[in-house]
C-alpha atoms as a printed R data frame, in Angstrom:
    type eleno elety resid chain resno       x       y       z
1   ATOM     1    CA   UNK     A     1 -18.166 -11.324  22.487
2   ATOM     2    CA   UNK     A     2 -21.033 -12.868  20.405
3   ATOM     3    CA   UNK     A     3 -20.190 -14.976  17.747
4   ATOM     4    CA   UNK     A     4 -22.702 -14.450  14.689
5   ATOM     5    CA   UNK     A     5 -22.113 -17.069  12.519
6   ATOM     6    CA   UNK     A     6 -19.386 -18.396  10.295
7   ATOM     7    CA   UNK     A     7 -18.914 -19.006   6.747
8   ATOM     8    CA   UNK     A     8 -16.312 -22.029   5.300
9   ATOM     9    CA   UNK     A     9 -13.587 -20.816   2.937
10  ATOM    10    CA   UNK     A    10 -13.403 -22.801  -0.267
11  ATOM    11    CA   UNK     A    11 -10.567 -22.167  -3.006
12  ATOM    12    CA   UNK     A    12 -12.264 -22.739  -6.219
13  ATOM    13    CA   UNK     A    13  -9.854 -23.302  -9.445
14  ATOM    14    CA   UNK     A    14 -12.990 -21.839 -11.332
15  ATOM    15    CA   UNK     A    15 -14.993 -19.074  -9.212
16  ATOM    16    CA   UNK     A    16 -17.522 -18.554 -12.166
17  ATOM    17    CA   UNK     A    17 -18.555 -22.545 -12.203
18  ATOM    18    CA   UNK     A    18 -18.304 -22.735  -8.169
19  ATOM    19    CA   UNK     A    19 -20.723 -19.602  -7.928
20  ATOM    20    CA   UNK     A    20 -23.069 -21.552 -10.538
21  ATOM    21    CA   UNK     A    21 -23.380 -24.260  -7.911
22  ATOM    22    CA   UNK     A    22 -23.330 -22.897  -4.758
23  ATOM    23    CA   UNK     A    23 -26.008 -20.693  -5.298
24  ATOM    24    CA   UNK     A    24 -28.363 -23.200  -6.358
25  ATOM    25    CA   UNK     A    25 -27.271 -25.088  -3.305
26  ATOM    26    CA   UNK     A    26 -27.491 -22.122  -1.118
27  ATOM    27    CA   UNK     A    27 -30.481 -20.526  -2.825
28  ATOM    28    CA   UNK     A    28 -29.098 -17.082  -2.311
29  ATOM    29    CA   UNK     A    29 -27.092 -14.784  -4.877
30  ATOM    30    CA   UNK     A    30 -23.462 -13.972  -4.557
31  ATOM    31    CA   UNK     A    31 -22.270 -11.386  -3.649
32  ATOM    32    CA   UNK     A    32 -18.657 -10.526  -4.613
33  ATOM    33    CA   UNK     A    33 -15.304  -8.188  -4.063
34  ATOM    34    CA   UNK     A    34 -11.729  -8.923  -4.993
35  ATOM    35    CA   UNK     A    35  -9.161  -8.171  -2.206
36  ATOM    36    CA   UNK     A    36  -5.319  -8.613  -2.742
37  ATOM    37    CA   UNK     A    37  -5.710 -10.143  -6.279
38  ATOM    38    CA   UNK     A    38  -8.389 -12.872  -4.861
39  ATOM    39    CA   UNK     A    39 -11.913 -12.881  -6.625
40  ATOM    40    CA   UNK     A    40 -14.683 -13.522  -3.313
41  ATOM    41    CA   UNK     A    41 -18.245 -14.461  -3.673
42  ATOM    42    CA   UNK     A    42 -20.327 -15.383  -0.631
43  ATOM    43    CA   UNK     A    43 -23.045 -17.405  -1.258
44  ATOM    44    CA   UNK     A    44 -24.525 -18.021   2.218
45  ATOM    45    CA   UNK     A    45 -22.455 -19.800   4.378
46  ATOM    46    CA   UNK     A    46 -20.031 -20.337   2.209
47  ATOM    47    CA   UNK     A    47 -16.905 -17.966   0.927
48  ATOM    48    CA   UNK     A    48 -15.694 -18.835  -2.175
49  ATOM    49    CA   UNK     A    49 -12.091 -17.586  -3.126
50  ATOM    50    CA   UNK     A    50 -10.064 -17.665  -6.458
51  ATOM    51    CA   UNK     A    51  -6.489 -16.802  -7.817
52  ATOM    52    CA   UNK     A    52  -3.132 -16.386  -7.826
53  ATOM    53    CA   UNK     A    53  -1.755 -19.892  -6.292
54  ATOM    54    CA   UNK     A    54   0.619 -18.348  -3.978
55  ATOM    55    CA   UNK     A    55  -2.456 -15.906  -2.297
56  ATOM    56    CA   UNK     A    56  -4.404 -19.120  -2.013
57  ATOM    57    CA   UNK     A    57  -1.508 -20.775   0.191
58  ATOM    58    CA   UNK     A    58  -2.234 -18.735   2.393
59  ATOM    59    CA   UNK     A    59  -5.728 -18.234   2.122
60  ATOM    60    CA   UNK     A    60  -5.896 -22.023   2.756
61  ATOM    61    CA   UNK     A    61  -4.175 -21.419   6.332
62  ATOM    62    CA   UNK     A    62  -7.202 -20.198   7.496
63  ATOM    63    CA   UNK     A    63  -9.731 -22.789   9.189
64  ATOM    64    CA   UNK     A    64 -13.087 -20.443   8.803
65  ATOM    65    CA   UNK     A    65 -14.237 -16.628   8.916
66  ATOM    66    CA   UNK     A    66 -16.117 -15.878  12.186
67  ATOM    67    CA   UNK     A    67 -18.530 -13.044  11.753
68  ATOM    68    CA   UNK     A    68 -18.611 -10.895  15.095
69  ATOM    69    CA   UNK     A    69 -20.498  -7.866  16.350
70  ATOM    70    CA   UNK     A    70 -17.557  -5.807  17.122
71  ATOM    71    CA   UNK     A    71 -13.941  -6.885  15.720
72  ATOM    72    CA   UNK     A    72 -12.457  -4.823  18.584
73  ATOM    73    CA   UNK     A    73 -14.242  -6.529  21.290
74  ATOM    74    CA   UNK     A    74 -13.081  -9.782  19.669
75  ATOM    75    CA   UNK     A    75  -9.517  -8.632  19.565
76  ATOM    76    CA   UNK     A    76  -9.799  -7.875  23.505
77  ATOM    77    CA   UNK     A    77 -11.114 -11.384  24.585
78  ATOM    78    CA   UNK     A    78  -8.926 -13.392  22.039
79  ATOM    79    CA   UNK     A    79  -6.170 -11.860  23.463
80  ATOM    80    CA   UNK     A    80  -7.571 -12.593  27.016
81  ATOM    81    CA   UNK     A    81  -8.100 -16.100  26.495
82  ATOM    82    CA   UNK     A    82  -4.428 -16.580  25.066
83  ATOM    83    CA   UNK     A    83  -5.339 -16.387  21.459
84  ATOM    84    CA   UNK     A    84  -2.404 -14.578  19.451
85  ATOM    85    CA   UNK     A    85  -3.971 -11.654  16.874
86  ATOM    86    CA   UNK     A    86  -1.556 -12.146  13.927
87  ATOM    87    CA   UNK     A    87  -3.137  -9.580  11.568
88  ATOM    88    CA   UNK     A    88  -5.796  -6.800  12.141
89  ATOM    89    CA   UNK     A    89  -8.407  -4.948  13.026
90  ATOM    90    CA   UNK     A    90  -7.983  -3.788   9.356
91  ATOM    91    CA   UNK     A    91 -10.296  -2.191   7.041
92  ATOM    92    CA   UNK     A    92 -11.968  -4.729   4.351
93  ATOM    93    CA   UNK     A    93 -14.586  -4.280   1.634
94  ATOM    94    CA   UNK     A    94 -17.384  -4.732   3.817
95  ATOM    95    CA   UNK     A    95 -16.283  -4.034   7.549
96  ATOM    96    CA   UNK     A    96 -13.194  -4.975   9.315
97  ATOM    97    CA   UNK     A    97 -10.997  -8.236  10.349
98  ATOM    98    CA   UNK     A    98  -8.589  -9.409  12.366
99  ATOM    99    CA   UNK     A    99  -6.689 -13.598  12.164
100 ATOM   100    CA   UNK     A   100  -6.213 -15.049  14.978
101 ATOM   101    CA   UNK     A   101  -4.224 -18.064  16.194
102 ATOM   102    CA   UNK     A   102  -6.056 -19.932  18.852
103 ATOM   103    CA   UNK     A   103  -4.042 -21.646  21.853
104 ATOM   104    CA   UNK     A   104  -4.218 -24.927  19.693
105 ATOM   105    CA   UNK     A   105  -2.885 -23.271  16.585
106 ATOM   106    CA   UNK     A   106  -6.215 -22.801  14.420
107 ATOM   107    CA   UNK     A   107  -5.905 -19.756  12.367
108 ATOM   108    CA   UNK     A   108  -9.460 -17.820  12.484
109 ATOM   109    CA   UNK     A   109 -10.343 -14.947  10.611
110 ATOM   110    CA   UNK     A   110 -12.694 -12.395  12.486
111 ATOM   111    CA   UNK     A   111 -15.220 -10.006  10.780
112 ATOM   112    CA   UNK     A   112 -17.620  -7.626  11.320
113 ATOM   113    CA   UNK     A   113 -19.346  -4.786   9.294
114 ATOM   114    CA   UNK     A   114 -18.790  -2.092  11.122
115 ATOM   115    CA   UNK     A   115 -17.628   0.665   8.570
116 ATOM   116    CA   UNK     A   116 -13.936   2.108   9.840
117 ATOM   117    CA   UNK     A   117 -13.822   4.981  12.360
């Protein structure tokens, strides 16, 4: 499994203002979807999330998103390694996930844009 890259989750009171900044800091647009009542925009590395309080809870839960070739393939060596897959593959806005909880108990989300079969 190749890891792509990663992008920190930050839950943003006001998504508007936060989107202001962090593509200025970024210097890259943002490009947004809402999923389960959360607003998203990723601007670069970063994932920016807003809403309802109890969504974010658990939203917060979640140490980073690690972006993956093949969510399936990840599910198969997490598993291997004695990672527990919590949640997932599902379908998302723009590929598929999975969470993970890692032998240490760091929750990891893992994407990859692969449309669903």
């Amino acid at each position: 499994m190749e890891i792509l890259g990663a992008s920190l989750r930050v839950c943003v009171d006001d998504l508007e203002t936060a989107v202001h900044f962090y593509e200025r800091l970024a210097g890259v647009p943002a490009s947004r979807f809402e999923r389960g009542g959360v607003q998203v925009a990723a601007v670069g590395c970063f994932l920016l999330m807003s809403g309802p309080e109890a969504e974010l809870e658990l939203l917060r839960k979640v140490a980073a998103t690690i972006a993956v070739e093949d969510v399936d393939e990840a599910h198969r060596v997490l598993s291997g390694l004695g990672a527990h897959v919590i949640a997932g593959p599902v379908a998302t806005p723009v590929g598929r996930n999975l969470l993970a909880v890692h032998p240490d108990g760091a929750v990891y989300e893992y994407v990859d844009r692969r449309a669903p079969a």
